Amino acid sequence: MAYEWLDKWGSYSFCRTTTWTPSNIPASDGSVSNIIWGNSPVSQVVTTDGQNIQWDVNDHFTINFYLTTRRNLRYTFTDTATGLSATSTTSAPADIVRVDMNWAIDYDTENAYPIIFFQLSNELTTFRRVRLDIVTDIFYQSIMGSIPPLYTWVAWGQLNGNNGQYRCSLTMIKNAEIGDPSTLQGGDISDFNRLSAQSSIWNLYHNIPLGVETKIAWSGPGWMSLTLTEVPQSNPRTINFQFKFYAPQVSSVTPIFVENRPVAVEGNAALKVIDMFLSFIYDNEQQAALFYPVDHNEYGDYLWGYVNSHTEDEMLYLYLWLNQSSAGTPDTPYDDGTQDNGGDPGNPIPQSHIDVPSYNTSGGLTDNVVTLYRLTTAQLQDIAGWLWSSDFIDNLNKFMGSADECLLSLTALPVKPTNLSTKQFRAGNVGFVVSGTSDPYNVEYVEQRFFKLDMGDFVFTPFWDSYLDFAPYSSIEVYLPGVGVQKLDIDDIACPANIDGSLPAASGSTIHLDYIIDMVTGVLVAFISVNGELRYQFPGKIGYTIPLTGENYTRMIQGYVTATAGLIGTVASGGAAAPFTASAASAGIINAMKPDIYRGGNFSGDASMLSSRKPYLIYRRPNKPELIGQENFTGFPSYKSGEVGDFSGYTEFLDVHVEGLSCTEEERDQILAILKGGVLL
Amino acid sequence: MSVSLTLKKCNSEKNRMVKSFVADVDIQLTGTFKEGQSILTPSFTIESSSNLSEYNYCVITEFGRSYFMKVEVVQTNIWRLNLEVDALSSFSAEIVNCPGIAKRTAAPEMINYYMNDGALYTEQREVITYHHFIRNNAEATLGDDDYMYLLVAGG
């Protein structure tokens, strides 16, 4: 058999377990834990012998629990339509303190089995059950033929209407905490304390005389009244809060709904109520509403809310009464806003780590095919004298006709690697010796062709700590010896992303410059890293060549002229006519008017040796005058969410939810206009 | 209907939520409305020997609201008070709990200076500065000397 629990009947829920399901109910008595109570009127606490509990389910059936003694339970189920009934008894080894029931419905066989749950005085954490197996088909027909609607409850926003002397605002229970209206599922006291003290029901309690019916809230032409009366001889002292709802189109004298709430106002913390909140929940589809007061106990800020029984007619009348309110219902009555970040952004993609390359290769300088010697001026003179002497020429290899055929280039560079090794100078496989001796003439030579030079750091701190630090308002360029002036991305410098792809908490960065230089040709690459991550690479060339032959010299001059043609002087481009206005302009207009100045030509090669050999950054930022007290006149950009009280000074809102205010529509419009147009908080 | 009025001298801006008033000059009045009154724009005539023309604000306890007030002189000691509800102040205790999104504010912790909405005004002149790279506490340089390098075949 496949069972299902009958969870609800209208607004009433039934007892059920989380460990037993209808399909695995034991055949015999046995205790079970994890009971979920149903709500009144079926679920009942038992106190005396002879107690009779009867629940008439409208025209469908009657459930009767009768305790002949505290340990003997007789239960009767009667189908009203047919008059058929099923009765059974059960005896317990201890006093019965609570009874409840549910139906296990077998859709396959079309039977409904009443399951009785009862709790014993010596088993307060567990429950027993008994299953009734009589006329179960009749019960099935009765239940399946008339199951009342299931409700989906949503909190009602607020009341409005013709406010007069007294105002009582509603709090709003969160939709997620409505659950089974029999009890409040949760509730944060701060949510219910959103109303001002003057408009709370508790303030009215302190200011309304006993025994006087007082109008406290309105919904369109309808109103709600409160009458406070002392419950005689109550201990602890108890006040009855009687709420009456009137719809004058039905009757101005007879209320459509009455709710009595006895409230202990003295006594210990567990009993004493220190505040009360009023709310409604409704189901638009079923056109039903429930009045949902919530008590605030002093003990640990405990909220206790429950709904007393409403007939179907009462639920409909309350629903119609609420809908008379001109305020209507908010689209999202006090749901927690989602942390909407505009779409569904995922986690930032972690960045790849990009290093400055290291070229630890000889680049052909240690293969004895060519050798790069680093010579002082005196050594050059000595070697030059030797190269054009008969000592060298006579000993030159026969395949070389003259000295210049083995001298490939003579280059001047501004850098010298440290700790160069030395060896005898040789050309065309002829070794040079110290004059007058046979000692080898040793000179420094380069073994690593590519030389990495650390060119220092610059710690960049944005000046304004605002959007003025970024493009297009600020800019940054770099002058690089051997390269020229290059643009950098100020956004990447002012606030570079973390390696995990997120933005850092603070702006600023450390810019580091490296050069890797080809010692043979003078070709270089300038590497710019930001916070240790390589970001820019610019090619260039340093050094000048000293021609060793007439052909060399001609080629060198031609190459220089070609490379530098057209690059004399500075060129300005861009810019716009200044606007004819007397007022100060925002930063965007200023920046758009500025021409783009070209600060350098080709500083590569020979020109690099004549220009500055120190790299530097060119930082351009706007100048903002200090407007004393601007925060009180225009405020500063926010675009943050919060409650109105979270803001201060001059504040303009994009939008505010003011639906919960206990004011007229005209006042609401006035308030919203001021909040959007600029309010001083 | 019996009402209690408090006439005040308000020295705050209209759009300030919590108004401030001149101290120790309030006038308390009680009386009964002889005719129906609008909750939002009540208007009535009163008799008072005080110079009410200096007053611009009124609180009606029974209505639970505050009002901007304009005073007309009807006769000697007879004044007509024309009130317009100050909804912002009347419901300020509830408004502070309303959720919203702010465009501009002065609350330091709620300001985001990186949002570009034209709030910051700048001059035409800019500031251009030059900065060397630093290496070993000195300005980094390629070097001032020229070093000779002779590339030789063989060797």
Coordinates of N, CA and C in Angstrom, one line a residue, chain A residues 165, chain B residues 1-6 28-35 37 44-47 59-63:
Chain A
Q165 N -8.2 60.1 14.7 CA -7.5 60.4 15.9 C -6.4 59.5 16.2
Chain B
M1 N -14.6 68.7 18.1 CA -13.4 67.8 18.5 C -12.4 68.7 19.2
S2 N -12.0 68.3 20.4 CA -11.0 69.1 21.1 C -9.6 68.8 20.6
V3 N -8.9 69.8 20.5 CA -7.5 69.7 19.9 C -6.5 70.5 20.7
S4 N -5.3 70.0 20.7 CA -4.2 70.8 21.3 C -3.2 71.2 20.2
L5 N -2.9 72.5 20.2 CA -2.0 73.0 19.2 C -0.8 73.5 19.9
T6 N 0.3 73.3 19.2 CA 1.6 74.0 19.6 C 2.1 74.8 18.4
Q28 N 1.2 77.2 23.4 CA 0.2 76.1 23.5 C -1.2 76.6 23.4
L29 N -2.0 76.0 22.6 CA -3.4 76.4 22.5 C -4.3 75.1 22.6
T30 N -5.4 75.3 23.2 CA -6.4 74.2 23.2 C -7.7 74.8 22.7
G31 N -8.5 73.9 22.1 CA -9.8 74.4 21.7 C -10.6 73.4 21.0
T32 N -11.6 73.8 20.4 CA -12.5 72.8 19.7 C -12.8 73.3 18.3
F33 N -12.7 72.4 17.4 CA -13.0 72.8 16.0 C -14.5 73.0 15.9
K34 N -14.8 74.2 15.3 CA -16.3 74.4 15.1 C -16.8 73.9 13.8
E35 N -15.9 73.5 13.0 CA -16.3 72.9 11.7 C -15.3 71.8 11.3
Q37 N -12.5 69.7 9.6 CA -11.2 70.1 9.2 C -10.5 69.0 8.3
F44 N -8.2 77.4 10.2 CA -9.1 77.8 11.2 C -8.7 79.2 11.7
T45 N -9.7 79.8 12.4 CA -9.5 81.1 13.0 C -9.4 81.0 14.5
I46 N -8.5 81.7 15.1 CA -8.3 81.7 16.5 C -8.1 83.1 17.1
E47 N -8.4 83.2 18.3 CA -8.2 84.5 19.0 C -6.9 84.4 19.9
V59 N 2.0 72.1 15.5 CA 1.8 70.7 15.8 C 0.5 70.4 16.3
I60 N -0.3 69.6 15.8 CA -1.6 69.2 16.3 C -1.5 67.8 16.8
T61 N -1.6 67.7 18.2 CA -1.4 66.5 18.8 C -2.4 65.4 18.4
E62 N -3.6 65.8 18.3 CA -4.6 64.8 18.0 C -4.5 64.2 16.6
F63 N -4.0 65.0 15.7 CA -3.8 64.6 14.3 C -2.5 63.8 14.2

